Coordinates of C-alpha atoms and ligand atoms in Angstrom, one line a residue:
X16 CA -17.5 5.8 1.5
X17 CA -14.4 4.9 -0.3
X18 CA -13.9 1.2 -0.9
X19 CA -11.0 -0.4 1.0
X20 CA -8.5 -2.6 -0.8
X21 CA -5.8 -4.7 0.9
X22 CA -3.5 -4.0 -2.0
X23 CA -3.9 -2.8 -5.6
X24 CA -2.7 -6.0 -7.3
X25 CA -2.6 -9.6 -6.2
X26 CA -0.1 -11.7 -8.2
X27 CA -0.9 -15.4 -8.0
X28 CA 2.3 -17.5 -8.7
X29 CA 6.0 -16.6 -8.1
X30 CA 7.5 -18.2 -11.2
X31 CA 9.4 -16.2 -13.8
X32 CA 6.3 -14.2 -14.9
X33 CA 5.0 -13.4 -11.4
X34 CA 8.4 -12.3 -10.2
X35 CA 9.0 -10.1 -13.2
X36 CA 5.6 -8.4 -12.7
X37 CA 6.4 -8.0 -9.0
X38 CA 9.7 -6.3 -9.7
X39 CA 8.1 -4.0 -12.3
X40 CA 5.3 -3.0 -9.9
X41 CA 7.6 -2.6 -7.0
X42 CA 9.9 -0.2 -8.8
X43 CA 6.8 1.8 -9.8
X44 CA 5.6 2.0 -6.2
X45 CA 2.4 0.0 -6.8
X46 CA 1.1 -1.9 -3.8
X47 CA 0.8 -5.6 -4.4
X48 CA 1.2 -9.1 -2.9
X49 CA 2.9 -12.0 -4.6
X50 CA 1.6 -15.4 -3.4
X51 CA 3.1 -18.8 -4.2
X52 CA 1.5 -22.1 -3.2
X53 CA 4.7 -24.0 -3.0
X54 CA 6.5 -24.0 0.4
X55 CA 9.8 -23.1 -1.1
X56 CA 11.3 -22.0 -4.4
X57 CA 11.1 -24.3 -7.4
X58 CA 14.5 -26.0 -7.9
X59 CA 14.4 -27.3 -11.5
X60 CA 16.4 -26.1 -14.5
X61 CA 13.4 -26.1 -16.9
X62 CA 13.7 -22.9 -19.0
X63 CA 17.4 -22.6 -19.2
X64 CA 17.8 -20.2 -22.2
X65 CA 17.4 -16.5 -21.8
X66 CA 16.9 -14.9 -25.2
X67 CA 18.5 -11.6 -26.3
X68 CA 15.2 -9.6 -26.0
X69 CA 14.7 -10.9 -22.4
X70 CA 18.3 -10.0 -21.6
X71 CA 17.4 -6.4 -22.6
X72 CA 14.4 -6.5 -20.3
X73 CA 16.5 -7.9 -17.5
X74 CA 19.0 -5.1 -18.0
X75 CA 16.1 -2.6 -17.5
X76 CA 15.0 -4.4 -14.4
X77 CA 18.6 -4.3 -12.9
X78 CA 19.4 -8.0 -13.0
X79 CA 21.3 -8.6 -16.2
X80 CA 24.9 -8.5 -15.0
X81 CA 24.1 -10.9 -12.1
X82 CA 22.5 -13.3 -14.5
X83 CA 25.4 -13.1 -16.9
X84 CA 27.8 -13.7 -14.0
X85 CA 25.7 -16.7 -12.7
X86 CA 25.2 -18.3 -16.1
X87 CA 27.2 -18.7 -19.3
X88 CA 27.1 -19.2 -23.1
X89 CA 25.5 -22.2 -24.8
X90 CA 28.3 -24.7 -25.6
X91 CA 28.6 -26.3 -29.1
X92 CA 26.6 -29.5 -29.7
X93 CA 28.3 -32.8 -30.1
X94 CA 26.4 -35.3 -32.2
X95 CA 27.4 -38.9 -31.7
X96 CA 26.9 -41.2 -34.7
X97 CA 26.2 -44.9 -34.8
X98 CA 29.6 -45.7 -36.3
X99 CA 31.3 -44.3 -33.1
X100 CA 32.3 -41.0 -34.7
X101 CA 31.0 -37.6 -33.7
X102 CA 30.6 -34.1 -35.2
X103 CA 30.2 -30.7 -33.6
X104 CA 27.9 -27.9 -34.5
X105 CA 26.7 -24.6 -33.1
X106 CA 23.1 -24.5 -31.7
X107 CA 22.9 -21.1 -33.2
X108 CA 25.1 -18.8 -35.2
X109 CA 27.4 -16.8 -32.9
X110 CA 26.9 -13.2 -33.5
X111 CA 28.9 -10.3 -32.1
X112 CA 27.0 -7.3 -30.7
X113 CA 26.1 -4.4 -33.0
X114 CA 25.2 -0.9 -31.9
X115 CA 21.5 -1.5 -32.2
X116 CA 21.6 -4.9 -30.5
X117 CA 23.9 -5.3 -27.6
X118 CA 22.9 -8.9 -26.9
X119 CA 22.7 -11.3 -29.8
X120 CA 23.2 -14.7 -28.3
X121 CA 21.1 -16.4 -25.6
X122 CA 22.5 -16.8 -22.1
X123 CA 22.2 -20.2 -20.4
X124 CA 21.0 -19.9 -16.9
X125 CA 18.9 -22.7 -15.2
X126 CA 15.5 -21.4 -14.2
X127 CA 16.0 -21.9 -10.5
X128 CA 19.0 -19.5 -10.7
X129 CA 17.1 -17.0 -12.8
X130 CA 14.2 -17.0 -10.3
X131 CA 16.7 -16.7 -7.4
X132 CA 18.2 -13.6 -8.9
X133 CA 14.7 -12.1 -9.6
X134 CA 13.8 -12.8 -5.9
X135 CA 17.0 -11.1 -4.8
X136 CA 16.1 -8.0 -6.9
X137 CA 12.6 -8.1 -5.5
X138 CA 14.0 -8.1 -2.0
X139 CA 16.1 -5.1 -2.8
X140 CA 12.8 -3.3 -3.7
X141 CA 11.4 -4.4 -0.3
X142 CA 9.2 -7.3 -1.3
X143 CA 9.2 -11.1 -1.0
X144 CA 7.0 -13.9 -2.4
X145 CA 4.7 -15.3 0.2
X146 CA 5.5 -19.0 0.0
X147 CA 2.9 -21.5 1.2
X148 CA 0.0 -19.2 0.2
X149 CA -2.5 -20.6 -2.3
X150 CA -5.2 -18.8 -4.1
X151 CA -8.3 -21.0 -3.7
X152 CA -11.1 -18.7 -4.9
X153 CA -12.1 -15.3 -6.2
X154 CA -15.1 -13.3 -7.2
X155 CA -15.0 -10.0 -9.0
X156 CA -17.3 -7.1 -9.5
X157 CA -16.9 -3.8 -11.3
X158 CA -14.6 -2.3 -8.7
X159 CA -12.4 -5.1 -7.4
X160 CA -11.8 -8.8 -6.8
X161 CA -12.5 -10.6 -3.6
X162 CA -9.9 -13.3 -3.2
X163 CA -9.6 -16.3 -0.9
X164 CA -6.1 -17.4 0.1
X165 CA -5.1 -20.3 2.3
X166 CA -1.7 -19.6 3.8
X167 CA 0.5 -20.7 6.6
X168 CA -1.6 -19.0 9.2
X169 CA -5.0 -20.1 7.8
X170 CA -7.6 -18.6 5.5
X171 CA -7.6 -15.0 4.5
X172 CA -10.2 -13.1 2.6
X173 CA -9.1 -9.8 1.1
X174 CA -10.2 -7.4 -1.6
X175 CA -7.9 -6.2 -4.3
X176 CA -8.3 -4.0 -7.4
X177 CA -6.7 -6.4 -9.8
X178 CA -5.8 -10.1 -9.8
X179 CA -3.1 -11.5 -12.1
X180 CA -2.9 -15.2 -12.7
X181 CA 0.8 -16.0 -13.1
X182 CA 0.1 -19.5 -12.0
X183 CA 1.6 -21.7 -14.7
X184 CA 0.3 -24.2 -17.2
X185 CA -2.3 -25.7 -14.9
X186 CA -3.5 -22.2 -13.9
X187 CA -6.2 -22.2 -11.2
X188 CA -7.1 -18.7 -12.3
X189 CA -7.7 -19.7 -15.9
X190 CA -9.8 -22.7 -14.9
X191 CA -11.8 -20.6 -12.4
X192 CA -12.6 -18.1 -15.2
X193 CA -13.8 -21.1 -17.2
X194 CA -11.9 -19.9 -20.3
X195 CA -11.3 -22.0 -23.3
X196 CA -7.7 -23.2 -23.7
X197 CA -7.9 -24.6 -27.3
X198 CA -5.0 -26.3 -29.1
X199 CA -3.7 -29.7 -29.3
X200 CA -1.6 -32.3 -27.6
X201 CA 1.5 -32.9 -29.7
X202 CA 1.9 -36.7 -29.2
X203 CA 5.3 -36.2 -27.6
X204 CA 6.3 -36.9 -24.0
X205 CA 9.7 -36.2 -22.7
X206 CA 11.8 -36.2 -19.6
X207 CA 13.9 -33.5 -18.2
X208 CA 16.3 -34.2 -15.3
X209 CA 19.0 -32.3 -13.5
X210 CA 21.7 -34.7 -12.5
X211 CA 25.3 -35.0 -11.4
X212 CA 27.2 -37.5 -13.5
X213 CA 30.6 -38.7 -14.4
X214 CA 32.1 -39.7 -17.8
X215 CA 31.3 -36.6 -19.9
X216 CA 33.2 -33.4 -20.3
X217 CA 31.4 -30.1 -19.8
X218 CA 32.6 -28.3 -22.9
X219 CA 29.9 -29.5 -25.2
X220 CA 26.2 -30.4 -25.2
X221 CA 26.2 -34.2 -25.9
X222 CA 23.5 -35.5 -28.2
X223 CA 22.9 -39.2 -29.0
X224 CA 20.4 -40.8 -31.4
X225 CA 19.6 -37.5 -33.1
X226 CA 17.3 -38.9 -35.8
X227 CA 15.5 -41.5 -33.8
X228 CA 12.7 -40.5 -31.4
X229 CA 13.0 -43.8 -29.6
X230 CA 16.7 -43.3 -28.9
X231 CA 17.3 -39.5 -28.7
X232 CA 18.9 -38.3 -25.5
X233 CA 20.8 -35.1 -24.8
X234 CA 23.0 -34.2 -21.9
X235 CA 23.7 -30.5 -21.5
X236 CA 26.1 -29.1 -19.0
X237 CA 24.1 -26.5 -17.0
X238 CA 26.0 -23.3 -16.9
X239 CA 26.5 -21.9 -13.3
X240 CA 26.2 -25.4 -11.8
X241 CA 28.0 -28.8 -11.7
X242 CA 24.8 -30.4 -13.1
X243 CA 23.9 -31.8 -16.4
X244 CA 20.3 -31.4 -17.8
X245 CA 19.2 -34.7 -19.4
X246 CA 16.4 -34.5 -22.0
X247 CA 14.8 -37.2 -24.1
X248 CA 11.5 -38.4 -25.5
X249 CA 9.8 -41.2 -23.7
X250 CA 6.8 -43.4 -24.6
X251 CA 3.4 -41.6 -24.3
X252 CA 2.1 -44.0 -21.7
X253 CA 3.5 -45.7 -18.7
X254 CA 5.7 -44.9 -15.7
X255 CA 9.1 -43.5 -16.3
X256 CA 11.8 -44.3 -13.7
X257 CA 13.5 -41.0 -12.9
X258 CA 15.7 -42.4 -10.1
X259 CA 19.5 -42.7 -10.4
X260 CA 19.1 -46.3 -11.5
X261 CA 16.3 -45.6 -14.0
X262 CA 18.3 -42.7 -15.6
X263 CA 21.5 -44.7 -15.7
X264 CA 19.6 -47.5 -17.5
X265 CA 18.2 -45.0 -20.0
X266 CA 21.5 -43.3 -20.6
X267 CA 23.3 -46.6 -21.1
X268 CA 20.6 -48.0 -23.5
X269 CA 20.5 -44.8 -25.6
X270 CA 24.2 -43.9 -25.7
X271 CA 25.5 -47.4 -25.9
X272 CA 28.1 -46.4 -23.3
X273 CA 28.7 -47.7 -19.8
X274 CA 31.2 -45.0 -18.8
X275 CA 28.5 -42.3 -18.2
X276 CA 27.3 -42.7 -14.6
X277 CA 24.5 -40.6 -13.1
X278 CA 25.4 -40.2 -9.4
X279 CA 22.5 -38.1 -8.1
X280 CA 19.2 -36.5 -9.3
X281 CA 18.4 -33.1 -8.0
X282 CA 15.1 -32.6 -10.0
X283 CA 13.3 -34.6 -12.7
X284 CA 10.0 -34.6 -14.5
X285 CA 8.2 -36.3 -17.3
X286 CA 5.8 -34.1 -19.3
X287 CA 3.5 -34.4 -22.3
X288 CA 3.8 -31.6 -24.9
X289 CA 0.9 -29.4 -25.8
X290 CA 0.4 -26.3 -27.8
X291 CA -2.5 -24.3 -26.4
X292 CA -3.5 -20.6 -26.2
X293 CA -6.2 -19.2 -23.9
X294 CA -9.2 -17.5 -25.5
X295 CA -8.8 -14.3 -23.4
X296 CA -6.0 -12.7 -21.5
X297 CA -8.3 -10.5 -19.5
X298 CA -11.7 -11.0 -18.0
X299 CA -12.7 -7.8 -16.2
X300 CA -10.3 -7.2 -13.4
X301 CA -8.4 -10.5 -13.8
X302 CA -5.5 -11.1 -16.1
X303 CA -3.4 -14.1 -17.2
X304 CA 0.3 -14.0 -17.9
X305 CA 2.9 -16.6 -18.8
X306 CA 2.2 -20.3 -19.0
X307 CA -1.2 -19.7 -17.6
X308 CA -2.1 -18.2 -20.9
X309 CA 0.0 -20.3 -23.3
X310 CA 1.6 -23.7 -23.2
X311 CA 3.9 -25.2 -25.8
X312 CA 6.9 -27.5 -26.3
X313 CA 10.2 -26.4 -24.9
X314 CA 11.9 -26.5 -28.3
X315 CA 13.5 -23.1 -29.1
X316 CA 13.5 -21.9 -25.5
X317 CA 10.5 -19.6 -25.8
X318 CA 8.3 -20.3 -22.8
X319 CA 10.0 -18.5 -20.0
X320 CA 11.0 -15.7 -22.3
X321 CA 7.5 -15.1 -23.5
X322 CA 6.2 -15.3 -19.9
X323 CA 8.6 -12.6 -18.7
X324 CA 7.7 -10.4 -21.7
X325 CA 3.9 -10.8 -20.9
X326 CA 4.6 -9.5 -17.4
X327 CA 6.7 -6.7 -18.7
X328 CA 4.0 -5.6 -21.1
X329 CA 1.3 -5.7 -18.4
X330 CA 3.3 -4.1 -15.5
X331 CA 3.5 -0.5 -16.8
X332 CA -0.1 -0.5 -18.0
X333 CA -1.5 -1.6 -14.6
X334 CA 0.6 1.1 -12.9
X335 CA -0.5 3.7 -15.4
X336 CA -4.2 2.9 -14.9
X337 CA -3.8 2.9 -11.2
X338 CA -2.2 6.3 -11.5
X339 CA -5.2 7.6 -13.5
X340 CA -4.7 6.6 -17.2
X341 CA -7.8 5.5 -19.0
X342 CA -8.9 1.9 -18.3
X343 CA -8.8 0.8 -22.0
X344 CA -5.1 0.9 -21.9
X345 CA -5.3 -2.5 -20.2
X346 CA -7.2 -4.0 -23.2
X347 CA -4.0 -3.5 -25.2
X348 CA -2.3 -6.2 -23.1
X349 CA -4.3 -9.0 -24.7
X350 CA -4.3 -7.1 -28.1
X351 CA -0.5 -7.0 -28.1
X352 CA 0.5 -10.2 -26.4
X353 CA -1.9 -12.9 -27.6
X354 CA -0.8 -12.7 -31.2
X355 CA 2.8 -13.0 -30.0
X356 CA 2.0 -16.2 -28.1
X357 CA 0.1 -17.6 -31.2
X358 CA 3.2 -17.0 -33.3
X359 CA 5.5 -18.5 -30.6
X360 CA 3.3 -21.7 -30.4
X361 CA 3.8 -22.1 -34.2
X362 CA 7.5 -21.6 -33.9
X363 CA 8.1 -24.0 -31.0
X364 CA 5.9 -26.6 -32.6
X365 CA 7.7 -26.4 -35.9
X366 CA 11.1 -26.6 -34.1
X367 CA 9.7 -29.7 -32.4
X368 CA 9.1 -31.2 -35.9
X369 CA 12.7 -30.3 -36.8
X370 CA 14.0 -32.0 -33.6
X371 CA 12.1 -35.2 -34.5
X372 CA 14.1 -35.2 -37.7
X373 CA 17.4 -34.6 -35.9
X374 CA 17.7 -31.0 -37.1
X375 CA 18.6 -28.9 -34.1
X376 CA 19.4 -25.3 -34.9
X377 CA 17.9 -22.1 -33.8
X378 CA 17.4 -19.1 -36.0
X379 CA 17.0 -15.4 -35.4
X380 CA 13.3 -15.7 -34.8
X381 CA 14.0 -17.5 -31.5
X382 CA 15.8 -14.5 -30.1
X383 CA 12.6 -12.4 -29.9
X384 CA 14.4 -9.2 -31.0
X385 CA 12.0 -8.7 -33.9
X386 CA 8.8 -9.0 -31.8
X387 CA 6.9 -5.7 -32.0
X388 CA 3.4 -4.3 -31.9
X389 CA 3.1 -2.5 -35.2
X390 CA -0.7 -3.2 -35.4
X391 CA -1.4 -2.2 -31.8
X392 CA -3.9 0.5 -31.1
X393 CA -1.1 2.0 -29.0
X394 CA 1.1 2.5 -32.1
X395 CA 0.8 5.5 -34.3
X396 CA 2.6 5.3 -37.7
X397 CA 2.7 8.9 -39.0
X398 CA 5.6 9.4 -41.3
X399 CA 6.0 7.7 -44.6
X400 CA 9.3 6.1 -43.7
X401 CA 11.4 3.7 -45.7
X402 CA 13.8 3.1 -42.8
X403 CA 14.0 -0.3 -41.1
X404 CA 12.7 1.0 -37.8
X405 CA 9.0 1.7 -37.6
X406 CA 6.5 2.6 -34.9
X407 CA 5.7 -0.5 -33.0
X408 CA 9.2 -2.0 -33.3
X409 CA 11.5 -2.7 -30.4
X410 CA 13.4 0.6 -29.8
X411 CA 17.0 -0.2 -30.8
X412 CA 20.0 0.6 -28.7
X413 CA 22.7 3.1 -30.0
X414 CA 25.9 4.3 -28.5
X415 CA 25.7 8.1 -27.8
X416 CA 27.6 10.6 -25.6
X417 CA 26.2 12.7 -22.8
X418 CA 26.8 16.4 -23.2
X419 CA 29.3 16.2 -20.4
X420 CA 31.4 13.9 -22.6
X421 CA 30.6 10.5 -21.0
X422 CA 29.9 7.4 -23.1
X423 CA 26.3 6.3 -22.9
X424 CA 23.7 4.1 -24.8
X425 CA 20.2 4.9 -25.6
X426 CA 19.3 2.0 -23.3
X427 CA 20.7 4.0 -20.4
X428 CA 18.1 6.7 -21.3
X429 CA 15.3 4.1 -21.5
X430 CA 16.2 2.3 -18.3
X431 CA 13.6 2.8 -15.6
X432 CA 9.8 2.9 -15.4
X433 CA 9.3 6.1 -17.5
X434 CA 8.5 6.9 -21.1
X435 CA 11.3 8.5 -23.2
X436 CA 11.0 11.2 -25.9
X437 CA 13.9 11.7 -28.2
X438 CA 13.9 15.1 -29.9
X439 CA 16.3 14.7 -32.8
X440 CA 17.7 18.1 -33.7
X441 CA 14.2 19.4 -32.8
X442 CA 13.2 22.3 -30.7
X443 CA 11.7 20.9 -27.5
X444 CA 10.6 24.3 -26.2
X445 CA 6.9 23.7 -27.0
X446 CA 6.7 20.6 -24.8
X447 CA 6.6 21.2 -21.0
X448 CA 8.0 18.6 -18.7
X449 CA 5.6 16.1 -17.0
X450 CA 5.8 13.3 -14.6
X451 CA 6.8 9.9 -16.1
X452 CA 8.3 11.3 -19.3
X453 CA 12.0 11.9 -19.9
X454 CA 12.7 14.2 -22.8
X455 CA 16.2 14.2 -24.4
X456 CA 17.4 16.6 -27.0
X457 CA 19.8 14.9 -29.4
X458 CA 21.8 17.4 -31.4
X459 CA 24.4 20.1 -31.3
X460 CA 23.3 21.8 -28.2
X461 CA 21.4 18.9 -26.8
X462 CA 21.9 16.9 -23.6
X463 CA 22.8 13.9 -25.8
X464 CA 25.2 13.9 -28.6
X465 CA 24.9 11.5 -31.5
X466 CA 28.7 11.6 -31.9
X467 CA 29.0 8.8 -34.4
X468 CA 25.6 9.2 -36.1
X469 CA 24.3 5.9 -34.8
X470 CA 20.9 7.2 -33.7
X471 CA 20.5 8.9 -37.0
X472 CA 21.4 5.8 -39.0
X473 CA 19.7 3.2 -36.9
X474 CA 16.4 5.1 -36.4
X475 CA 16.7 6.8 -39.8
X476 CA 16.0 10.3 -38.4
X477 CA 16.3 13.7 -39.8
X478 CA 16.3 17.1 -38.1
X479 CA 12.9 17.8 -36.5
X480 CA 11.9 14.2 -35.9
X481 CA 10.6 12.9 -32.5
X482 CA 10.7 9.4 -31.3
X483 CA 8.4 8.4 -28.4
X484 CA 9.6 5.2 -26.6
X485 CA 7.2 3.3 -24.3
X486 CA 8.3 2.2 -20.8
X487 CA 8.7 -1.4 -22.2
X488 CA 11.1 -0.3 -24.9
X489 CA 8.9 -0.2 -28.0
X490 CA 8.5 2.8 -30.3
X491 CA 5.1 4.3 -29.8
X492 CA 5.5 6.7 -32.6
X493 CA 7.9 8.7 -34.8
X494 CA 6.6 12.1 -35.6
X495 CA 7.7 15.3 -37.3
X496 CA 7.7 18.6 -35.3
X497 CA 4.6 19.8 -37.2
X498 CA 2.6 17.0 -35.5
X499 CA 3.1 18.0 -31.9
X500 CA -0.7 18.1 -31.4
X501 CA -0.8 14.3 -32.2
X502 CA 1.9 13.7 -29.6
X503 CA 0.1 15.8 -27.0
X504 CA -3.1 13.8 -27.5
X505 CA -1.3 10.5 -27.4
X506 CA 0.4 11.4 -24.1
X507 CA -2.9 12.4 -22.6
X508 CA -4.4 9.0 -23.6
X509 CA -1.6 7.0 -21.9
X510 CA -1.8 9.0 -18.7
X511 CA 1.0 11.5 -19.3
X512 CA -1.3 14.4 -20.0
X513 CA -0.7 16.6 -17.0
X514 CA 2.4 18.9 -17.3
X515 CA 4.0 19.5 -13.9
X516 CA 2.6 22.6 -12.3
X517 CA 5.0 25.6 -12.6
X518 CA 5.7 26.9 -9.1
X519 CA 5.7 30.7 -8.9
Ligands
LIG601 C1 10.2 -29.6 -18.8 C2 10.2 -28.2 -19.2 C3 11.3 -27.6 -19.9 C4 11.2 -26.3 -20.3 N1 12.2 -25.8 -21.0 C5 12.2 -24.4 -21.4 C6 13.3 -23.8 -22.1 O1 14.2 -24.5 -22.5 N2 13.2 -22.5 -22.4 C7 12.1 -21.7 -22.0 O2 12.1 -20.5 -22.2 N3 11.1 -22.3 -21.3 C8 11.1 -23.6 -21.0 N4 10.1 -24.2 -20.3 C9 9.0 -23.3 -20.0 C10 9.2 -22.5 -18.8 O3 9.7 -23.3 -17.7 C11 7.9 -21.9 -18.5 O4 7.5 -21.2 -19.7 C12 8.0 -20.8 -17.4 O5 8.3 -21.5 -16.1 C13 6.7 -20.1 -17.2 O6 6.8 -19.2 -16.2 P1 5.4 -18.8 -15.4 O7 5.9 -17.9 -14.3 O8 4.4 -18.4 -16.3 O9 4.9 -20.2 -14.8 P2 5.5 -21.2 -13.7 O10 7.0 -21.2 -13.8 O11 4.9 -22.5 -13.9 O12 5.1 -20.6 -12.3 C14 3.8 -20.6 -11.8 C15 3.8 -20.6 -10.3 O13 2.5 -20.4 -9.8 C16 2.3 -21.2 -8.7 N5 0.9 -21.5 -8.5 C17 0.1 -22.3 -9.2 N6 -1.2 -22.2 -8.7 C18 -1.2 -21.4 -7.7 C19 -2.2 -20.9 -6.7 N7 -3.4 -21.3 -6.8 N8 -1.8 -20.1 -5.8 C20 -0.5 -19.7 -5.6 N9 0.5 -20.1 -6.5 C21 0.1 -20.9 -7.5 C22 3.1 -22.5 -9.0 O14 3.5 -23.2 -7.9 C23 4.3 -21.9 -9.7 O15 5.4 -21.6 -8.9 C24 10.1 -25.5 -19.9 C25 9.1 -26.0 -19.2 C26 9.1 -27.3 -18.8 C27 8.0 -27.9 -18.0

């Protein structure tokens, strides 16, 4: 008798990670449920910076333009000095787009707006988070996971094939798995508060007491809203008054000004900073994504971005295995994402040290464009290449033309849940079509024209080269035509082995 499952995947937690995974699974036609223990959406600004790599992912998921319309650029920072003067600086170098990188500066969008747009996209795909539904227990065996949910209509016991804990820093799933979460507390506690206030203009991010952890306070106009986000360190122990009166007292004491008046508080929180990374991202049929797997200081704006990218890495692999790819593909999720989180913890912790010294500047590494999986078992490096772009790297964008004469970008070809194979002036006759793989011939009589040579220059390709791009936009391999057998084997291993049957 075949075993019955309520759905293939249960996603626990409808924050940024859970919503991203839900959208990715929905567009792939995977059956899932997305449960959220809160009764209504989270309404705080928290992760307000969407990094360039995440913007690319949001473009693929069909939400980028709405996010850009809802948010805005980061303003300059204004540093107020003790002598009453002030000086302005950029938080990061402003960089214009280049053909390989269409987005080179972060977008500011409060997390509650980011999540609202993700929910809107999910609704278009026919799904909604189930608010007021809490995962309270689970038990797995070789074939599936029995889960216990308490929802608005009572208790429910269902069986699913896979469980994903996208349930945040205090993850129930992580704790139930009894996994180690080693790391350290960083000895810094801070407040974050979304407020309405008068007395400050909205053109700059106002920073007071930069070099003094007792007095630092920053007031950032939140793009897409009339709010400011207040951030500042507070003593490790004791209550912090996050009311209008309490915040006004803190602002007056730290800025030395009485003309800044908080008039209302829409969300506020005090939190201790930790840098921790879970021992394992997968235990059998249960995965952890996002803050459930890693927690870190907010410096550098990495948390939400890393969480979204975890989900984006896992989504296509779950769908592929459900469609018949070998199960080991799912082991590459931890293999690829855990080292990224380890590096991100180091980065955000070192930026916290900079912040303590009053040095507030973000470099290229915070943009996450150089994240890649060169050492992954899913990456095959075959050619001795001296070009910048190697297997495992993020697949760069490039302007191209369709054979019909229209302007396009490589990202248009990558957009969607499929793999993409670029045959650069190569004969694609030997490779039959198959489900889940889009093959494009770039060249003189190809469907895509490299009219300005951008693909050739960015990817450093010559006639007869092939580039295989994963569904999540990373280069699986770059091969010469003579190595089609390697490509064939690889496609089979990732579940793309079956050419479509030719109909008589
Ligand atoms: C104060 C603060 C400031 C931050 N600033 C930044 C920043 O500037 N830039 C940045 O990139 N990141 C920032 N972050 C981090 C960012 O907010 C997180 O990394 C991001 O929210 C992680 O998303 P997530 O989906 O993994 O987890 P969460 O957003 O925490 O979502 C987890 C969800 O799971 C739900 N849940 C928990 N348990 C259960 C259960 N048993 N059943 C059902 N549902 C459950 C929770 O209610 C929650 O909605 C900040 C975080 C904090 C706290």
